[in-house]
Amino acid sequence: MANKEIDIIYGGRVAADVEARAEDAGLWLSAGGLERASGWTLKPEGFCKGELCVPIPPGRAAELIVNESYNLAALAAMLGQPVIHDREHGVWCFGEAADARARTLRSLIAPDFTLPDLRGRMHSLGEQRGKKVLLVSWASW
Amino acid sequence: MDLPVWQALYQELKPRGFVPIAVAFDSAGARAAAQWIRAANPAYPCLIDRRHLVAELYDMVNVPTAVWIDEQGRIVRPGEPAGVCDAFRRMNREALTMPPDVAAELMAHRNAYLDAIRDWVANGAASRYALSADQATRRMSTPDDAQARAAANFALGEYFHERGHPRCARRYFDEAVRLRPESWNFRRQAWALEDPSKAAGPEFWSAVDELGPRSYYPPLQDI
């Protein structure tokens, strides 16, 4: 089924204007769509994002690539990411893999983030390098 | 709200290279958090985290949760309740007041936590409260597959809530809570989006009571 109305939530961001085709458990995108939605690109060494490259396991290429279309759902499953598909609304949500989160935390290197203050000014944890930081959560509720 | 406490601590310890970063887990964004931030007028970064990103990155399930991060950007104490304890469960829920013994216990607990931070700021890695890499790794909470799936359900709930589909949002929030019942962030945020008074209302207290002897805030270790 061709469908321009698919929304893809990836890395907490909703990908806009990405043409995608949902087919059973697959979500197929063009190379450009794949990169815009998820940041992954296909290179000779496999699927790459930033400095990370993941080779395609032997015998798995057909699930992932057909005629220059790329199956983001299969790629996410290969990476251990949770995938939730709301069929009624045509929304796909890709979470972060538990293993990746756990590996990062066990390295004890504090994961960086960038968030706005009340005035909309962005702040990163990394800007505070050289200081002792108390990172503390709260909520209005 | 603890924002004024962190402001006082910042003023005291800033000359020694200490800074708090407060992160508001509020899907409603500045609309929900602004009045508290304005009242505290913090000089330290007070950030708004609509997607609960920091909760996911640091595997936090409640507020206030704090992580100590040293000058090299390394975690020296993983997430733990930031000077709060379960004594609050004995407060007067109708009048929203603290009996004197409860207030004293909460205050003693908070002061011990603030003193531990002072000790760390003064002594760095030599502080008895700064954990070794081994201790910190052992104490670190990390998500499993179901918990990672819970976070994705929560994200989908927020997506639907933002687009005006509260019933659909509720379905995914419920699934997030089912997969990670220990996340008070998921539960209370979902309640607050339905009705801001609900997150600390009868539903909240009934869920706290259901814990029975289990803790709402795990006791601080070694503080």
Coordinates of N, CA, C and O in Angstrom, one line a residue, chain A residues 81-85 96, chain B residues 144-154 175-176 179:
Chain A
Q81 N 16.1 -2.5 18.4 CA 15.2 -1.4 18.8 C 13.8 -1.8 18.9 O 13.3 -2.6 18.1
P82 N 13.0 -1.3 19.9 CA 11.6 -1.6 19.9 C 10.9 -0.8 18.8 O 11.3 0.3 18.5
V83 N 10.0 -1.5 18.1 CA 9.2 -0.8 17.0 C 7.7 -1.0 17.3 O 7.3 -2.1 17.6
I84 N 7.0 0.1 17.3 CA 5.6 0.0 17.6 C 4.9 0.7 16.3 O 5.2 1.8 15.9
H85 N 3.9 -0.1 15.8 CA 3.2 0.4 14.6 C 1.8 0.6 15.0 O 1.1 -0.4 15.3
E96 N 14.9 3.4 21.4 CA 16.3 3.1 21.5 C 16.5 1.7 22.0 O 15.7 1.3 22.9
Chain B
D144 N 16.0 -3.0 30.4 CA 15.9 -4.3 29.6 C 15.0 -4.0 28.4 O 14.5 -2.9 28.2
D145 N 14.8 -5.1 27.6 CA 14.0 -4.9 26.4 C 12.6 -4.4 26.7 O 12.1 -3.5 26.0
A146 N 11.9 -4.9 27.7 CA 10.6 -4.5 28.0 C 10.5 -3.0 28.4 O 9.6 -2.2 28.1
Q147 N 11.6 -2.6 29.1 CA 11.6 -1.2 29.6 C 11.9 -0.2 28.4 O 11.4 0.9 28.4
A148 N 12.7 -0.7 27.5 CA 13.0 0.1 26.3 C 11.7 0.2 25.5 O 11.4 1.3 24.9
R149 N 10.9 -0.8 25.5 CA 9.6 -0.8 24.8 C 8.6 0.1 25.5 O 7.8 0.8 24.8
A150 N 8.7 0.1 26.8 CA 7.9 1.0 27.6 C 8.1 2.5 27.2 O 7.2 3.3 27.0
A151 N 9.4 2.8 27.0 CA 9.8 4.2 26.6 C 9.2 4.6 25.3 O 8.8 5.7 25.0
A152 N 9.3 3.6 24.3 CA 8.7 3.8 23.0 C 7.2 4.0 23.0 O 6.7 4.9 22.3
N153 N 6.5 3.2 23.9 CA 5.1 3.4 24.1 C 4.8 4.8 24.6 O 3.8 5.4 24.2
F154 N 5.6 5.2 25.6 CA 5.4 6.5 26.2 C 5.5 7.6 25.1 O 4.7 8.6 25.1
E175 N 0.1 1.2 28.3 CA 1.1 0.1 28.0 C 2.5 0.4 28.5 O 3.1 -0.5 29.0
A176 N 2.9 1.6 28.5 CA 4.2 2.0 29.1 C 4.2 1.7 30.5 O 5.2 1.1 31.1
L179 N 4.4 -2.1 31.1 CA 5.7 -2.6 30.9 C 6.7 -2.2 31.9 O 7.7 -2.8 32.1

